[in-house]
Short mmCIF file of C-alpha atoms in Angstrom, two decimals:
data_model
loop_
_atom_site.label_atom_id
_atom_site.label_comp_id
_atom_site.label_asym_id
_atom_site.label_seq_id
_atom_site.Cartn_x
_atom_site.Cartn_y
_atom_site.Cartn_z
CA MET A 272 28.89 -19.68 35.82
CA VAL A 273 26.35 -21.14 33.35
CA CYS A 274 27.29 -24.75 33.66
CA ASP A 275 26.69 -24.43 37.49
CA HIS A 276 22.97 -23.69 36.88
CA PRO A 277 20.54 -26.43 38.02
CA LEU A 278 18.99 -26.30 34.48
CA TYR A 279 21.99 -26.57 32.32
CA THR A 280 22.28 -30.25 31.71
CA LEU A 281 18.99 -30.21 31.13
CA LEU A 282 18.72 -27.51 28.74
CA HIS A 283 21.92 -28.37 27.05
CA ASP A 284 22.31 -31.81 26.91
CA GLU A 285 18.58 -33.89 27.53
CA PRO A 286 15.50 -32.16 28.09
CA ASN A 287 13.89 -35.55 28.32
CA PRO A 288 14.73 -39.13 28.11
CA GLU A 289 13.02 -39.11 24.66
CA MET A 290 15.10 -36.70 22.77
CA PRO A 291 18.61 -34.92 23.08
CA SER A 292 18.67 -30.92 23.21
CA PHE A 293 19.24 -30.48 19.37
CA VAL A 294 16.16 -32.31 18.46
CA PHE A 295 14.06 -30.53 21.17
CA ARG A 296 15.31 -26.92 20.35
CA GLU A 297 14.80 -27.93 16.54
CA THR A 298 11.15 -28.88 17.45
CA LEU A 299 10.36 -26.01 19.26
CA MET A 300 11.84 -23.41 16.38
CA SER A 301 9.90 -25.29 13.50
CA HIS A 302 6.50 -24.83 15.81
CA LEU A 303 7.72 -21.17 16.38
CA LEU A 304 8.23 -20.63 12.54
CA ILE A 305 4.84 -22.56 11.41
CA TRP A 306 2.32 -21.67 14.24
CA GLU A 307 4.46 -18.46 15.39
CA ASN A 308 4.16 -20.42 19.22
CA ALA A 309 5.93 -22.98 20.80
CA TYR A 310 5.06 -24.70 23.91
CA ALA A 311 6.63 -27.08 26.32
CA GLN A 312 5.39 -28.73 29.33
CA ILE A 313 7.51 -28.56 32.39
CA VAL A 314 7.51 -31.59 34.41
CA ARG A 315 8.74 -31.19 38.39
CA ASN A 316 9.51 -33.79 40.74
CA GLY A 317 7.91 -33.99 44.40
CA LYS A 318 10.44 -31.32 45.52
CA GLY A 319 9.31 -29.02 42.88
CA GLU A 320 12.70 -29.15 40.72
CA VAL A 321 12.57 -29.28 36.81
CA ILE A 322 13.07 -32.58 35.90
CA SER A 323 11.97 -32.79 31.81
CA LEU A 324 10.55 -30.62 29.23
CA TYR A 325 8.39 -32.26 26.67
CA PRO A 326 7.40 -30.14 23.33
CA LEU A 327 3.69 -29.85 22.85
CA LEU A 328 1.75 -29.13 19.34
CA PRO A 329 0.71 -25.65 19.01
CA ASN A 330 -2.43 -26.40 17.15
CA LYS A 331 -3.69 -28.24 20.11
CA MET A 332 -3.10 -25.50 22.65
CA SER A 333 -4.98 -22.77 23.88
CA VAL A 334 -4.53 -19.91 26.15
CA GLU A 335 -7.22 -18.82 28.74
CA ARG A 336 -7.68 -16.40 31.53
CA ASP A 337 -9.85 -17.22 34.73
CA SER A 338 -12.10 -15.01 36.69
CA ASN A 339 -9.11 -13.67 38.70
CA GLY A 340 -7.00 -12.56 35.68
CA VAL A 341 -4.77 -15.88 35.64
CA LEU A 342 -3.50 -17.75 32.80
CA TYR A 343 -3.63 -21.25 32.31
CA TYR A 344 -3.26 -23.53 28.87
CA VAL A 345 -5.82 -25.88 27.75
CA TYR A 346 -4.15 -28.92 25.87
CA SER A 347 -6.51 -31.14 23.69
CA CYS A 348 -4.77 -34.66 24.17
CA TYR A 349 -6.34 -37.28 22.09
CA SER A 350 -2.93 -39.47 21.37
CA ASP A 351 0.06 -40.26 23.15
CA GLU A 352 2.72 -37.94 22.02
CA ASN A 353 3.07 -36.99 25.67
CA PRO A 354 3.82 -39.64 28.17
CA ASN A 355 3.13 -37.30 31.03
CA MET A 356 -0.39 -36.72 30.00
CA LYS A 357 -2.00 -40.36 31.25
CA LYS A 358 -5.56 -39.36 30.07
CA MET A 359 -7.05 -38.17 27.13
CA GLY A 360 -9.39 -35.20 26.38
CA ASP A 361 -9.04 -31.21 27.34
CA ILE A 362 -6.11 -31.07 30.02
CA THR A 363 -5.52 -28.13 31.78
CA LEU A 364 -2.12 -27.00 32.58
CA ARG A 365 -1.08 -24.07 34.96
CA GLN A 366 1.04 -21.26 33.80
CA GLU A 367 4.19 -22.46 35.88
CA ASP A 368 4.02 -25.69 34.13
CA VAL A 369 3.98 -24.51 30.59
CA LEU A 370 7.17 -23.09 28.42
CA HIS A 371 5.61 -20.87 26.14
CA ILE A 372 7.56 -19.16 23.37
CA PRO A 373 5.44 -16.53 21.59
CA GLY A 374 6.40 -15.13 18.23
CA LEU A 375 4.96 -11.67 16.81
CA GLY A 376 1.61 -11.06 18.08
CA PHE A 377 -0.75 -7.86 19.07
CA ASP A 378 -1.61 -8.82 22.65
CA GLY A 379 1.56 -10.37 24.02
CA LEU A 380 0.13 -13.52 24.84
CA ILE A 381 0.01 -15.74 21.33
CA GLY A 382 1.62 -15.24 18.20
CA TYR A 383 -0.20 -15.54 15.02
CA SER A 384 0.67 -17.81 12.57
CA PRO A 385 2.63 -16.45 9.37
CA ILE A 386 0.97 -19.20 7.25
CA ALA A 387 -2.53 -18.30 8.02
CA MET A 388 -1.51 -14.27 7.91
CA ALA A 389 -0.07 -15.32 4.52
CA ARG A 390 -3.00 -17.22 3.39
CA ASN A 391 -5.39 -14.47 3.98
CA ALA A 392 -2.97 -12.26 2.31
CA VAL A 393 -3.06 -14.00 -0.66
CA SER A 394 -6.65 -14.59 -0.39
CA MET A 395 -7.30 -10.91 -0.38
CA THR A 396 -5.16 -10.42 -3.31
CA MET A 397 -6.75 -12.89 -5.72
CA ALA A 398 -10.34 -11.67 -4.81
CA CYS A 399 -9.16 -8.05 -5.63
CA GLU A 400 -7.85 -9.44 -8.96
CA GLU A 401 -10.53 -11.08 -9.93
CA TYR A 402 -13.13 -8.49 -9.01
CA ASP A 403 -10.90 -5.93 -11.06
CA ALA A 404 -10.46 -8.01 -14.06
CA SER A 405 -14.33 -8.24 -14.02
CA PHE A 406 -14.73 -4.51 -13.59
CA PHE A 407 -12.52 -3.83 -16.41
CA ALA A 408 -13.72 -6.55 -18.76
CA ASN A 409 -17.33 -5.43 -18.27
CA GLY A 410 -16.67 -1.51 -18.15
CA VAL A 411 -18.04 0.53 -20.90
CA ASN A 412 -16.28 3.94 -21.20
CA PRO A 413 -16.39 5.46 -24.63
CA GLY A 414 -14.49 8.78 -25.01
CA GLY A 415 -17.94 10.41 -26.59
CA VAL A 416 -21.58 9.29 -27.04
CA LEU A 417 -24.35 10.28 -29.93
CA GLU A 418 -27.79 10.25 -28.46
CA HIS A 419 -30.85 9.23 -30.64
CA PRO A 420 -33.16 11.95 -30.47
CA GLY A 421 -36.24 9.30 -31.07
CA VAL A 422 -37.07 6.25 -29.42
CA LEU A 423 -35.41 2.67 -29.74
CA LYS A 424 -37.51 -0.38 -30.50
CA ASP A 425 -34.86 -2.98 -29.87
CA LEU A 426 -32.85 -2.09 -26.40
CA ALA A 427 -31.43 -5.68 -26.39
CA LYS A 428 -29.82 -5.31 -29.85
CA VAL A 429 -28.74 -1.83 -29.67
CA ARG A 430 -27.19 -3.13 -26.14
CA ASP A 431 -25.62 -6.42 -27.56
CA SER A 432 -24.15 -4.39 -30.55
CA TRP A 433 -22.91 -1.70 -28.16
CA ASN A 434 -21.12 -4.04 -25.80
CA ALA A 435 -19.50 -6.10 -28.60
CA VAL A 436 -17.59 -2.74 -30.26
CA TYR A 437 -17.18 -0.46 -26.93
CA ARG A 438 -16.82 -2.69 -23.98
CA GLY A 439 -13.41 -4.11 -22.47
CA THR A 440 -10.11 -1.83 -21.67
CA THR A 441 -9.09 -2.40 -25.23
CA ASN A 442 -12.17 -0.70 -26.53
CA ALA A 443 -12.16 2.26 -23.72
CA HIS A 444 -12.40 5.86 -25.07
CA LYS A 445 -13.50 5.09 -28.34
CA ILE A 446 -15.84 7.22 -29.93
CA ALA A 447 -19.43 5.89 -30.14
CA VAL A 448 -21.36 6.45 -33.51
CA LEU A 449 -24.95 4.88 -33.60
CA GLY A 450 -26.39 6.22 -36.74
CA ARG A 451 -28.31 9.27 -38.37
CA ASP A 452 -29.79 12.30 -36.83
CA GLU A 453 -28.01 11.74 -33.60
CA VAL A 454 -26.93 14.38 -31.38
CA SER A 455 -23.55 14.29 -29.99
CA ALA A 456 -22.74 14.60 -26.34
CA ASP A 457 -19.09 14.74 -25.36
CA ARG A 458 -18.46 13.17 -21.71
CA ASN A 459 -14.81 13.70 -21.45
CA SER A 460 -13.56 14.17 -18.07
CA THR A 461 -10.42 14.62 -15.78
CA GLY A 462 -11.10 13.23 -12.58
CA ARG A 463 -9.81 10.24 -10.92
CA SER A 464 -11.62 7.12 -10.48
CA THR A 465 -11.12 4.76 -7.52
CA VAL A 466 -10.70 0.95 -9.04
CA PRO A 467 -11.53 -1.99 -6.60
CA GLY A 468 -8.11 -3.69 -5.36
CA ASN A 469 -7.21 -0.26 -3.86
CA LYS A 470 -5.81 0.74 -7.20
CA LYS A 471 -5.96 4.34 -8.89
CA ILE A 472 -6.08 5.17 -12.33
CA SER A 473 -6.76 8.42 -14.22
CA ASP A 474 -9.28 9.06 -16.75
#
């Protein structure tokens, strides 16, 4: 029977003297949702029996492996949130002294924070949108061009005049007209162009 298990009272009623079972499980679940990892210190008596479980903050924990391939945990303790840790600093815990519940990950050891992953995705999307906006806002893509047979003296004036009329998405594919004696050079294309941000459009 489950109720006859030696850990039943510990898990069902009171994992430690400071919190009931519901608060303990609620705390671990919140850690798992925020950091994708939940840790608890396993406290034993002199006979090796588990007598209590104390939550450990995931942002203060790191999972390491020694030269023999054995996992161990390093907990950065600089406050008195855990009464079982009497000293401050980095505390090494054996694998058998830590209850570790990892979330989604790629190595089976630690989970990846969903908030951090979402932050990276949002940052990438914002960067792509900004790049795309600059790409289209500054793009000049007329449907045809008239070339001048001579030498233009004021290139800056011509460039500014050109940008004022033909630059930007609303002016794309307009026919450019430069003046008298120019020769038309059609530049229509039917290919596809790849746009920053992994978006594709057809010319």
